[in-house]
Amino acid sequence: MEPVIIVLIILVVLVFIALIKTIQVIPQASAAIVERFGRYTRTLNAGLNIVVPFIDTIRNRIDLREQVVPFPPQPVITQDNLVVNIDTVIYYQVTDARAATYEVASYIQAIEQLTVTTLRNIIGGMDLERTLTSREEINAALRGVLDEATGKWGIRVNRVELKAIEPPTSIQDSMEKQMRADRDKRAAILQAEGVRQSEILRAEGEKQSQILRAEGEAKAAALRAEGEAQAVRTVFEAIHAGDPDQKLLSYQYLQMLPKIAEGDANKLWIVPSEIGDALKGLSGAMGNIGGLGGAGVPPQERREKPSID
């Protein structure tokens, strides 16, 4: 009985192993390469798959998701014979599991070496300044070459990014000095522009202030002249309304004489011819007043208006 039990146990184990090898579960976004006696048979897609045990074997399981592979810095010589270190990152995706398995031994290593050689060809035709400012151009050129070369490997290169471009230390120091000089130059220019704008605004303000001051003085002088003219008209109208005689005018002439002589600058002043007539009239008036005090002239004496020549 014991040999029979051992045989049954062995059969059960073989059946269990055969079931395990027959049923293959492939995860989502993955693929598996099946070989029969060492020859490619088919590609297993995601889900439950049945294979022939002990005849069909799983050669390789491939992830079909997009992969990100960073490559170490690579020394590259520019057109002006300067060595720069460039870090690259490749975003790729396997589109054909069979080609990725049989067309190239190691597609990761192949992509890395192809990236290095292509990058050296591209950077070799650029100087340092263009290399530092043309990342998008380098990325596009590198992606085009890689995508074309890796197509037969069943791989699609989606993106290529340059992580860093590091020039030599001496070049970095020179670039920093140049950038510092450019910043100082821009600062000096901006300061000069600020001073210039400030002077312009100050001049414009002074000009506007002088214009407004002149306009104010002109308006004040006009108002002052208008007031004086109005005062003269009022006095003139009042004098004519009062019908003054020669004696009153003579008295007004005498009152104006001290005002004419006022001021240190008045070294020479002219006496109008009417002053003599005014003095004669005033002396006559004083004689009449004396006559009134001593002789007793009747109060109803008629005053004669002076004749106007």
PDB file of C-alpha atoms in Angstrom:
ATOM      1  CA  MET A   1       0.000   0.000   0.000  1.00  0.00           C
ATOM      2  CA  GLU A   2       2.752   2.417   0.731  1.00  0.00           C
ATOM      3  CA  PRO A   3       4.150   2.494  -2.867  1.00  0.00           C
ATOM      4  CA  VAL A   4       0.653   3.187  -4.196  1.00  0.00           C
ATOM      5  CA  ILE A   5       0.202   6.096  -1.824  1.00  0.00           C
ATOM      6  CA  ILE A   6       3.560   7.524  -2.827  1.00  0.00           C
ATOM      7  CA  VAL A   7       2.646   7.252  -6.504  1.00  0.00           C
ATOM      8  CA  LEU A   8      -0.708   8.972  -5.906  1.00  0.00           C
ATOM      9  CA  ILE A   9       0.991  11.774  -4.021  1.00  0.00           C
ATOM     10  CA  ILE A  10       3.447  12.233  -6.865  1.00  0.00           C
ATOM     11  CA  LEU A  11       0.587  12.312  -9.373  1.00  0.00           C
ATOM     12  CA  VAL A  12      -1.290  14.897  -7.337  1.00  0.00           C
ATOM     13  CA  VAL A  13       1.800  17.094  -7.135  1.00  0.00           C
ATOM     14  CA  LEU A  14       2.384  16.773 -10.884  1.00  0.00           C
ATOM     15  CA  VAL A  15      -1.228  17.660 -11.617  1.00  0.00           C
ATOM     16  CA  PHE A  16      -0.994  20.675  -9.302  1.00  0.00           C
ATOM     17  CA  ILE A  17       2.201  21.831 -10.984  1.00  0.00           C
ATOM     18  CA  ALA A  18       0.651  21.287 -14.416  1.00  0.00           C
ATOM     19  CA  LEU A  19      -2.369  23.402 -13.439  1.00  0.00           C
ATOM     20  CA  ILE A  20      -0.095  26.149 -12.206  1.00  0.00           C
ATOM     21  CA  LYS A  21       1.870  26.109 -15.454  1.00  0.00           C
ATOM     22  CA  THR A  22      -1.288  25.901 -17.546  1.00  0.00           C
ATOM     23  CA  ILE A  23      -3.063  28.921 -16.055  1.00  0.00           C
ATOM     24  CA  GLN A  24      -1.156  32.200 -16.504  1.00  0.00           C
ATOM     25  CA  VAL A  25      -2.560  35.487 -15.132  1.00  0.00           C
ATOM     26  CA  ILE A  26      -1.052  38.587 -16.777  1.00  0.00           C
ATOM     27  CA  PRO A  27      -1.527  41.912 -14.941  1.00  0.00           C
ATOM     28  CA  GLN A  28      -2.975  44.958 -16.637  1.00  0.00           C
ATOM     29  CA  ALA A  29      -0.554  46.999 -18.824  1.00  0.00           C
ATOM     30  CA  SER A  30       1.782  43.988 -19.077  1.00  0.00           C
ATOM     31  CA  ALA A  31       2.591  41.352 -21.665  1.00  0.00           C
ATOM     32  CA  ALA A  32       4.356  37.976 -21.687  1.00  0.00           C
ATOM     33  CA  ILE A  33       6.307  36.224 -24.424  1.00  0.00           C
ATOM     34  CA  VAL A  34       5.542  32.485 -24.848  1.00  0.00           C
ATOM     35  CA  GLU A  35       8.072  30.106 -26.412  1.00  0.00           C
ATOM     36  CA  ARG A  36       7.488  26.498 -27.407  1.00  0.00           C
ATOM     37  CA  PHE A  37      10.651  24.433 -27.447  1.00  0.00           C
ATOM     38  CA  GLY A  38      12.642  27.699 -27.555  1.00  0.00           C
ATOM     39  CA  ARG A  39      10.717  29.255 -30.438  1.00  0.00           C
ATOM     40  CA  TYR A  40       8.402  32.260 -30.197  1.00  0.00           C
ATOM     41  CA  THR A  41       4.763  31.179 -30.221  1.00  0.00           C
ATOM     42  CA  ARG A  42       2.587  34.081 -29.082  1.00  0.00           C
ATOM     43  CA  THR A  43       2.274  37.089 -26.792  1.00  0.00           C
ATOM     44  CA  LEU A  44       0.030  36.824 -23.751  1.00  0.00           C
ATOM     45  CA  ASN A  45      -2.039  39.921 -23.028  1.00  0.00           C
ATOM     46  CA  ALA A  46      -3.552  41.048 -19.712  1.00  0.00           C
ATOM     47  CA  GLY A  47      -5.987  38.583 -18.142  1.00  0.00           C
ATOM     48  CA  LEU A  48      -6.304  34.802 -17.758  1.00  0.00           C
ATOM     49  CA  ASN A  49      -4.363  32.766 -20.326  1.00  0.00           C
ATOM     50  CA  ILE A  50      -3.972  28.985 -20.907  1.00  0.00           C
ATOM     51  CA  VAL A  51      -0.665  27.466 -22.025  1.00  0.00           C
ATOM     52  CA  VAL A  52       0.522  23.946 -22.553  1.00  0.00           C
ATOM     53  CA  PRO A  53       2.465  22.871 -19.450  1.00  0.00           C
ATOM     54  CA  PHE A  54       6.009  21.619 -19.810  1.00  0.00           C
ATOM     55  CA  ILE A  55       5.914  22.574 -23.495  1.00  0.00           C
ATOM     56  CA  ASP A  56       5.164  26.302 -23.493  1.00  0.00           C
ATOM     57  CA  THR A  57       7.400  28.513 -21.342  1.00  0.00           C
ATOM     58  CA  ILE A  58       7.205  32.185 -20.411  1.00  0.00           C
ATOM     59  CA  ARG A  59      10.323  33.851 -21.849  1.00  0.00           C
ATOM     60  CA  ASN A  60       9.850  37.431 -20.639  1.00  0.00           C
ATOM     61  CA  ARG A  61       7.309  39.637 -18.894  1.00  0.00           C
ATOM     62  CA  ILE A  62       7.325  43.228 -20.123  1.00  0.00           C
ATOM     63  CA  ASP A  63       5.769  46.308 -18.534  1.00  0.00           C
ATOM     64  CA  LEU A  64       3.844  48.283 -21.149  1.00  0.00           C
ATOM     65  CA  ARG A  65       3.525  51.434 -19.060  1.00  0.00           C
ATOM     66  CA  GLU A  66       5.575  54.557 -19.758  1.00  0.00           C
ATOM     67  CA  GLN A  67       8.976  54.321 -18.139  1.00  0.00           C
ATOM     68  CA  VAL A  68      11.321  57.054 -16.902  1.00  0.00           C
ATOM     69  CA  VAL A  69      15.039  56.387 -17.074  1.00  0.00           C
ATOM     70  CA  PRO A  70      17.619  58.969 -15.893  1.00  0.00           C
ATOM     71  CA  PHE A  71      21.101  58.690 -17.348  1.00  0.00           C
ATOM     72  CA  PRO A  72      24.269  59.828 -15.533  1.00  0.00           C
ATOM     73  CA  PRO A  73      26.065  63.013 -16.642  1.00  0.00           C
ATOM     74  CA  GLN A  74      27.875  62.646 -19.919  1.00  0.00           C
ATOM     75  CA  PRO A  75      30.843  64.835 -20.975  1.00  0.00           C
ATOM     76  CA  VAL A  76      30.143  66.529 -24.307  1.00  0.00           C
ATOM     77  CA  ILE A  77      32.410  68.854 -26.298  1.00  0.00           C
ATOM     78  CA  THR A  78      30.842  71.979 -27.809  1.00  0.00           C
ATOM     79  CA  GLN A  79      31.765  73.633 -31.090  1.00  0.00           C
ATOM     80  CA  ASP A  80      34.075  76.081 -29.295  1.00  0.00           C
ATOM     81  CA  ASN A  81      35.979  73.175 -27.651  1.00  0.00           C
ATOM     82  CA  LEU A  82      34.484  73.413 -24.175  1.00  0.00           C
ATOM     83  CA  VAL A  83      33.553  70.303 -22.193  1.00  0.00           C
ATOM     84  CA  VAL A  84      30.114  70.363 -20.569  1.00  0.00           C
ATOM     85  CA  ASN A  85      28.385  67.658 -18.533  1.00  0.00           C
ATOM     86  CA  ILE A  86      24.772  66.994 -19.515  1.00  0.00           C
ATOM     87  CA  ASP A  87      22.208  64.974 -17.543  1.00  0.00           C
ATOM     88  CA  THR A  88      19.363  63.467 -19.574  1.00  0.00           C
ATOM     89  CA  VAL A  89      16.040  61.842 -18.729  1.00  0.00           C
ATOM     90  CA  ILE A  90      14.225  59.583 -21.221  1.00  0.00           C
ATOM     91  CA  TYR A  91      10.467  58.859 -21.169  1.00  0.00           C
ATOM     92  CA  TYR A  92       9.756  55.764 -23.242  1.00  0.00           C
ATOM     93  CA  GLN A  93       7.087  53.114 -23.649  1.00  0.00           C
ATOM     94  CA  VAL A  94       7.188  49.556 -25.039  1.00  0.00           C
ATOM     95  CA  THR A  95       4.666  49.209 -27.854  1.00  0.00           C
ATOM     96  CA  ASP A  96       5.715  45.757 -29.187  1.00  0.00           C
ATOM     97  CA  ALA A  97       6.736  43.202 -26.597  1.00  0.00           C
ATOM     98  CA  ARG A  98       8.001  40.729 -29.220  1.00  0.00           C
ATOM     99  CA  ALA A  99      10.310  43.294 -30.892  1.00  0.00           C
ATOM    100  CA  ALA A 100      11.572  44.546 -27.517  1.00  0.00           C
ATOM    101  CA  THR A 101      12.495  40.954 -26.637  1.00  0.00           C
ATOM    102  CA  TYR A 102      14.042  39.678 -29.869  1.00  0.00           C
ATOM    103  CA  GLU A 103      15.237  42.755 -31.795  1.00  0.00           C
ATOM    104  CA  VAL A 104      17.668  44.061 -29.158  1.00  0.00           C
ATOM    105  CA  ALA A 105      19.477  42.373 -26.304  1.00  0.00           C
ATOM    106  CA  SER A 106      18.955  45.179 -23.758  1.00  0.00           C
ATOM    107  CA  TYR A 107      16.860  48.103 -24.965  1.00  0.00           C
ATOM    108  CA  ILE A 108      17.682  50.202 -21.851  1.00  0.00           C
ATOM    109  CA  GLN A 109      21.405  50.019 -22.531  1.00  0.00           C
ATOM    110  CA  ALA A 110      20.814  50.569 -26.242  1.00  0.00           C
ATOM    111  CA  ILE A 111      18.748  53.721 -25.553  1.00  0.00           C
ATOM    112  CA  GLU A 112      21.428  55.047 -23.211  1.00  0.00           C
ATOM    113  CA  GLN A 113      24.255  54.611 -25.695  1.00  0.00           C
ATOM    114  CA  LEU A 114      22.159  56.015 -28.532  1.00  0.00           C
ATOM    115  CA  THR A 115      21.309  59.041 -26.380  1.00  0.00           C
ATOM    116  CA  VAL A 116      24.985  59.716 -25.630  1.00  0.00           C
ATOM    117  CA  THR A 117      26.121  59.497 -29.257  1.00  0.00           C
ATOM    118  CA  THR A 118      23.216  61.559 -30.559  1.00  0.00           C
ATOM    119  CA  LEU A 119      23.734  64.197 -27.870  1.00  0.00           C
ATOM    120  CA  ARG A 120      27.396  64.532 -28.781  1.00  0.00           C
ATOM    121  CA  ASN A 121      26.519  65.007 -32.431  1.00  0.00           C
ATOM    122  CA  ILE A 122      23.969  67.721 -31.627  1.00  0.00           C
ATOM    123  CA  ILE A 123      26.063  69.611 -29.073  1.00  0.00           C
ATOM    124  CA  GLY A 124      29.146  69.367 -31.297  1.00  0.00           C
ATOM    125  CA  GLY A 125      27.486  71.738 -33.767  1.00  0.00           C
ATOM    126  CA  MET A 126      26.643  74.396 -31.134  1.00  0.00           C
ATOM    127  CA  ASP A 127      28.732  76.802 -29.138  1.00  0.00           C
ATOM    128  CA  LEU A 128      28.397  77.117 -25.363  1.00  0.00           C
ATOM    129  CA  GLU A 129      26.065  80.079 -25.380  1.00  0.00           C
ATOM    130  CA  ARG A 130      23.671  78.444 -27.828  1.00  0.00           C
ATOM    131  CA  THR A 131      23.846  75.171 -25.897  1.00  0.00           C
ATOM    132  CA  LEU A 132      22.780  76.902 -22.686  1.00  0.00           C
ATOM    133  CA  THR A 133      19.865  78.714 -24.349  1.00  0.00           C
ATOM    134  CA  SER A 134      18.580  76.035 -26.754  1.00  0.00           C
ATOM    135  CA  ARG A 135      17.262  73.278 -24.519  1.00  0.00           C
ATOM    136  CA  GLU A 136      13.988  72.945 -26.394  1.00  0.00           C
ATOM    137  CA  GLU A 137      15.826  72.660 -29.693  1.00  0.00           C
ATOM    138  CA  ILE A 138      18.174  69.993 -28.288  1.00  0.00           C
ATOM    139  CA  ASN A 139      15.277  68.060 -26.759  1.00  0.00           C
ATOM    140  CA  ALA A 140      13.332  68.041 -30.018  1.00  0.00           C
ATOM    141  CA  ALA A 141      16.333  66.950 -32.102  1.00  0.00           C
ATOM    142  CA  LEU A 142      17.288  64.226 -29.615  1.00  0.00           C
ATOM    143  CA  ARG A 143      13.729  62.909 -29.390  1.00  0.00           C
ATOM    144  CA  GLY A 144      13.407  62.735 -33.184  1.00  0.00           C
ATOM    145  CA  VAL A 145      16.580  60.660 -33.579  1.00  0.00           C
ATOM    146  CA  LEU A 146      15.768  58.323 -30.678  1.00  0.00           C
ATOM    147  CA  ASP A 147      12.182  57.766 -31.738  1.00  0.00           C
ATOM    148  CA  GLU A 148      13.244  56.879 -35.271  1.00  0.00           C
ATOM    149  CA  ALA A 149      16.004  54.513 -34.128  1.00  0.00           C
ATOM    150  CA  THR A 150      14.010  52.737 -31.406  1.00  0.00           C
ATOM    151  CA  GLY A 151      10.920  52.185 -33.545  1.00  0.00           C
ATOM    152  CA  LYS A 152      12.205  48.853 -34.868  1.00  0.00           C
ATOM    153  CA  TRP A 153      12.825  47.777 -31.258  1.00  0.00           C
ATOM    154  CA  GLY A 154       9.149  48.172 -30.435  1.00  0.00           C
ATOM    155  CA  ILE A 155       9.799  51.223 -28.248  1.00  0.00           C
ATOM    156  CA  ARG A 156       8.374  54.740 -28.547  1.00  0.00           C
ATOM    157  CA  VAL A 157      10.336  57.616 -27.037  1.00  0.00           C
ATOM    158  CA  ASN A 158       7.763  60.138 -25.768  1.00  0.00           C
ATOM    159  CA  ARG A 159       9.974  62.821 -24.258  1.00  0.00           C
ATOM    160  CA  VAL A 160      13.618  63.693 -23.770  1.00  0.00           C
ATOM    161  CA  GLU A 161      14.614  66.241 -21.122  1.00  0.00           C
ATOM    162  CA  LEU A 162      17.979  67.762 -20.261  1.00  0.00           C
ATOM    163  CA  LYS A 163      18.161  67.906 -16.470  1.00  0.00           C
ATOM    164  CA  ALA A 164      21.293  70.026 -16.245  1.00  0.00           C
ATOM    165  CA  ILE A 165      24.018  71.517 -18.405  1.00  0.00           C
ATOM    166  CA  GLU A 166      27.161  72.146 -16.356  1.00  0.00           C
ATOM    167  CA  PRO A 167      29.990  74.096 -18.035  1.00  0.00           C
ATOM    168  CA  PRO A 168      33.545  74.091 -16.589  1.00  0.00           C
ATOM    169  CA  THR A 169      34.195  75.937 -13.333  1.00  0.00           C
ATOM    170  CA  SER A 170      36.279  78.659 -15.002  1.00  0.00           C
ATOM    171  CA  ILE A 171      33.511  79.296 -17.510  1.00  0.00           C
ATOM    172  CA  GLN A 172      30.962  79.462 -14.702  1.00  0.00           C
ATOM    173  CA  ASP A 173      33.056  82.091 -12.899  1.00  0.00           C
ATOM    174  CA  SER A 174      33.369  84.127 -16.105  1.00  0.00           C
ATOM    175  CA  MET A 175      29.638  83.864 -16.710  1.00  0.00           C
ATOM    176  CA  GLU A 176      28.881  84.992 -13.161  1.00  0.00           C
ATOM    177  CA  LYS A 177      31.175  88.007 -13.572  1.00  0.00           C
ATOM    178  CA  GLN A 178      29.535  88.863 -16.881  1.00  0.00           C
ATOM    179  CA  MET A 179      26.072  88.526 -15.390  1.00  0.00           C
ATOM    180  CA  ARG A 180      27.104  90.694 -12.433  1.00  0.00           C
ATOM    181  CA  ALA A 181      28.475  93.332 -14.814  1.00  0.00           C
ATOM    182  CA  ASP A 182      25.282  93.232 -16.861  1.00  0.00           C
ATOM    183  CA  ARG A 183      23.177  93.643 -13.725  1.00  0.00           C
ATOM    184  CA  ASP A 184      25.319  96.586 -12.563  1.00  0.00           C
ATOM    185  CA  LYS A 185      25.011  98.140 -16.014  1.00  0.00           C
ATOM    186  CA  ARG A 186      21.234  97.748 -16.035  1.00  0.00           C
ATOM    187  CA  ALA A 187      21.048  99.175 -12.527  1.00  0.00           C
ATOM    188  CA  ALA A 188      23.114 102.216 -13.542  1.00  0.00           C
ATOM    189  CA  ILE A 189      20.966 102.737 -16.630  1.00  0.00           C
ATOM    190  CA  LEU A 190      17.765 102.479 -14.612  1.00  0.00           C
ATOM    191  CA  GLN A 191      19.142 104.906 -12.018  1.00  0.00           C
ATOM    192  CA  ALA A 192      20.126 107.389 -14.728  1.00  0.00           C
ATOM    193  CA  GLU A 193      16.708 107.045 -16.312  1.00  0.00           C
ATOM    194  CA  GLY A 194      15.112 107.664 -12.927  1.00  0.00           C
ATOM    195  CA  VAL A 195      17.187 110.800 -12.329  1.00  0.00           C
ATOM    196  CA  ARG A 196      16.415 112.024 -15.842  1.00  0.00           C
ATOM    197  CA  GLN A 197      12.704 111.427 -15.424  1.00  0.00           C
ATOM    198  CA  SER A 198      12.792 113.143 -12.033  1.00  0.00           C
ATOM    199  CA  GLU A 199      14.501 116.212 -13.509  1.00  0.00           C
ATOM    200  CA  ILE A 200      12.001 116.325 -16.348  1.00  0.00           C
ATOM    201  CA  LEU A 201       9.075 116.103 -13.957  1.00  0.00           C
ATOM    202  CA  ARG A 202      10.620 118.773 -11.693  1.00  0.00           C
ATOM    203  CA  ALA A 203      11.166 121.082 -14.689  1.00  0.00           C
ATOM    204  CA  GLU A 204       7.629 120.469 -15.887  1.00  0.00           C
ATOM    205  CA  GLY A 205       6.347 121.230 -12.392  1.00  0.00           C
ATOM    206  CA  GLU A 206       8.324 124.474 -12.160  1.00  0.00           C
ATOM    207  CA  LYS A 207       7.189 125.481 -15.631  1.00  0.00           C
ATOM    208  CA  GLN A 208       3.565 124.796 -14.760  1.00  0.00           C
ATOM    209  CA  SER A 209       3.995 126.666 -11.464  1.00  0.00           C
ATOM    210  CA  GLN A 210       5.453 129.715 -13.235  1.00  0.00           C
ATOM    211  CA  ILE A 211       2.665 129.653 -15.799  1.00  0.00           C
ATOM    212  CA  LEU A 212       0.022 129.473 -13.095  1.00  0.00           C
ATOM    213  CA  ARG A 213       1.786 132.213 -11.084  1.00  0.00           C
ATOM    214  CA  ALA A 214       1.986 134.471 -14.170  1.00  0.00           C
ATOM    215  CA  GLU A 215      -1.656 133.816 -14.980  1.00  0.00           C
ATOM    216  CA  GLY A 216      -2.575 134.655 -11.382  1.00  0.00           C
ATOM    217  CA  GLU A 217      -0.546 137.847 -11.433  1.00  0.00           C
ATOM    218  CA  ALA A 218      -2.055 138.822 -14.786  1.00  0.00           C
ATOM    219  CA  LYS A 219      -5.567 138.223 -13.493  1.00  0.00           C
ATOM    220  CA  ALA A 220      -4.766 140.143 -10.282  1.00  0.00           C
ATOM    221  CA  ALA A 221      -3.354 143.067 -12.276  1.00  0.00           C
ATOM    222  CA  ALA A 222      -6.399 143.037 -14.543  1.00  0.00           C
ATOM    223  CA  LEU A 223      -8.726 143.001 -11.546  1.00  0.00           C
ATOM    224  CA  ARG A 224      -6.675 145.736  -9.858  1.00  0.00           C
ATOM    225  CA  ALA A 225      -6.746 147.888 -12.986  1.00  0.00           C
ATOM    226  CA  GLU A 226     -10.461 147.276 -13.371  1.00  0.00           C
ATOM    227  CA  GLY A 227     -10.981 148.298  -9.732  1.00  0.00           C
ATOM    228  CA  GLU A 228      -8.927 151.463 -10.198  1.00  0.00           C
ATOM    229  CA  ALA A 229     -10.794 152.289 -13.384  1.00  0.00           C
ATOM    230  CA  GLN A 230     -14.084 151.749 -11.596  1.00  0.00           C
ATOM    231  CA  ALA A 231     -12.879 154.011  -8.754  1.00  0.00           C
ATOM    232  CA  VAL A 232     -11.855 156.713 -11.255  1.00  0.00           C
ATOM    233  CA  ARG A 233     -15.225 156.458 -12.970  1.00  0.00           C
ATOM    234  CA  THR A 234     -16.999 156.690  -9.630  1.00  0.00           C
ATOM    235  CA  VAL A 235     -14.964 159.752  -8.571  1.00  0.00           C
ATOM    236  CA  PHE A 236     -15.432 161.332 -11.990  1.00  0.00           C
ATOM    237  CA  GLU A 237     -19.163 160.783 -11.887  1.00  0.00           C
ATOM    238  CA  ALA A 238     -19.339 162.100  -8.312  1.00  0.00           C
ATOM    239  CA  ILE A 239     -17.397 165.225  -9.250  1.00  0.00           C
ATOM    240  CA  HIS A 240     -19.572 165.932 -12.236  1.00  0.00           C
ATOM    241  CA  ALA A 241     -22.684 165.210 -10.260  1.00  0.00           C
ATOM    242  CA  GLY A 242     -21.594 167.775  -7.637  1.00  0.00           C
ATOM    243  CA  ASP A 243     -20.883 170.437 -10.299  1.00  0.00           C
ATOM    244  CA  PRO A 244     -17.613 171.722  -8.682  1.00  0.00           C
ATOM    245  CA  ASP A 245     -16.399 175.277  -9.245  1.00  0.00           C
ATOM    246  CA  GLN A 246     -12.869 176.596  -9.866  1.00  0.00           C
ATOM    247  CA  LYS A 247     -12.194 177.116  -6.153  1.00  0.00           C
ATOM    248  CA  LEU A 248     -12.850 173.490  -5.235  1.00  0.00           C
ATOM    249  CA  LEU A 249     -10.661 172.253  -8.074  1.00  0.00           C
ATOM    250  CA  SER A 250      -7.902 174.617  -6.902  1.00  0.00           C
ATOM    251  CA  TYR A 251      -8.132 173.183  -3.419  1.00  0.00           C
ATOM    252  CA  GLN A 252      -7.881 169.592  -4.750  1.00  0.00           C
ATOM    253  CA  TYR A 253      -4.742 170.555  -6.750  1.00  0.00           C
ATOM    254  CA  LEU A 254      -3.087 171.815  -3.582  1.00  0.00           C
ATOM    255  CA  GLN A 255      -3.910 168.558  -1.744  1.00  0.00           C
ATOM    256  CA  MET A 256      -2.293 166.461  -4.497  1.00  0.00           C
ATOM    257  CA  LEU A 257       1.008 168.384  -4.468  1.00  0.00           C
ATOM    258  CA  PRO A 258       2.489 166.598  -1.371  1.00  0.00           C
ATOM    259  CA  LYS A 259       1.629 163.179  -2.835  1.00  0.00           C
ATOM    260  CA  ILE A 260       3.354 164.047  -6.078  1.00  0.00           C
ATOM    261  CA  ALA A 261       6.512 164.973  -4.177  1.00  0.00           C
ATOM    262  CA  GLU A 262       6.576 161.759  -2.065  1.00  0.00           C
ATOM    263  CA  GLY A 263       9.348 159.174  -2.576  1.00  0.00           C
ATOM    264  CA  ASP A 264      13.131 159.357  -2.739  1.00  0.00           C
ATOM    265  CA  ALA A 265      13.157 158.581  -6.437  1.00  0.00           C
ATOM    266  CA  ASN A 266      11.126 161.640  -7.320  1.00  0.00           C
ATOM    267  CA  LYS A 267      14.049 163.989  -8.080  1.00  0.00           C
ATOM    268  CA  LEU A 268      12.150 165.880 -10.775  1.00  0.00           C
ATOM    269  CA  TRP A 269       8.429 166.517 -11.081  1.00  0.00           C
ATOM    270  CA  ILE A 270       6.457 168.760 -13.360  1.00  0.00           C
ATOM    271  CA  VAL A 271       3.866 171.240 -12.183  1.00  0.00           C
ATOM    272  CA  PRO A 272       0.880 171.391 -14.541  1.00  0.00           C
ATOM    273  CA  SER A 273      -0.128 174.744 -15.957  1.00  0.00           C
ATOM    274  CA  GLU A 274      -3.455 174.413 -14.228  1.00  0.00           C
ATOM    275  CA  ILE A 275      -1.715 174.841 -10.858  1.00  0.00           C
ATOM    276  CA  GLY A 276      -1.239 178.580 -11.485  1.00  0.00           C
ATOM    277  CA  ASP A 277      -4.871 178.986 -12.326  1.00  0.00           C
ATOM    278  CA  ALA A 278      -5.758 177.011  -9.223  1.00  0.00           C
ATOM    279  CA  LEU A 279      -3.606 179.227  -7.041  1.00  0.00           C
ATOM    280  CA  LYS A 280      -5.201 182.364  -8.527  1.00  0.00           C
ATOM    281  CA  GLY A 281      -8.611 180.959  -7.878  1.00  0.00           C
ATOM    282  CA  LEU A 282      -7.661 179.975  -4.361  1.00  0.00           C
ATOM    283  CA  SER A 283      -6.240 183.431  -3.621  1.00  0.00           C
ATOM    284  CA  GLY A 284      -9.404 185.003  -4.939  1.00  0.00           C
ATOM    285  CA  ALA A 285     -11.407 182.707  -2.721  1.00  0.00           C
ATOM    286  CA  MET A 286      -9.372 183.719   0.309  1.00  0.00           C
ATOM    287  CA  GLY A 287      -9.891 187.404  -0.600  1.00  0.00           C
ATOM    288  CA  ASN A 288     -13.595 186.857  -0.779  1.00  0.00           C
ATOM    289  CA  ILE A 289     -13.577 185.170   2.591  1.00  0.00           C
ATOM    290  CA  GLY A 290     -11.667 188.148   4.074  1.00  0.00           C
ATOM    291  CA  GLY A 291     -14.090 190.575   2.455  1.00  0.00           C
ATOM    292  CA  LEU A 292     -16.977 188.681   3.933  1.00  0.00           C
ATOM    293  CA  GLY A 293     -15.495 189.003   7.431  1.00  0.00           C
ATOM    294  CA  GLY A 294     -14.766 192.816   7.309  1.00  0.00           C
ATOM    295  CA  ALA A 295     -17.240 194.429   4.871  1.00  0.00           C
ATOM    296  CA  GLY A 296     -20.273 192.332   5.405  1.00  0.00           C
ATOM    297  CA  VAL A 297     -21.253 191.221   1.906  1.00  0.00           C
ATOM    298  CA  PRO A 298     -24.884 190.206   1.647  1.00  0.00           C
ATOM    299  CA  PRO A 299     -25.418 186.417   2.039  1.00  0.00           C
ATOM    300  CA  GLN A 300     -27.333 186.171  -1.225  1.00  0.00           C
ATOM    301  CA  GLU A 301     -24.267 187.021  -3.315  1.00  0.00           C
ATOM    302  CA  ARG A 302     -24.395 185.077  -6.528  1.00  0.00           C
ATOM    303  CA  ARG A 303     -21.379 182.899  -7.391  1.00  0.00           C
ATOM    304  CA  GLU A 304     -20.246 182.982 -10.915  1.00  0.00           C
ATOM    305  CA  LYS A 305     -18.913 179.885 -12.577  1.00  0.00           C
ATOM    306  CA  PRO A 306     -15.438 180.229 -13.962  1.00  0.00           C
ATOM    307  CA  SER A 307     -15.318 180.595 -17.621  1.00  0.00           C
ATOM    308  CA  ILE A 308     -13.763 177.720 -19.535  1.00  0.00           C
ATOM    309  CA  ASP A 309     -11.542 178.791 -22.330  1.00  0.00           C
TER     310      ASP A 309
END
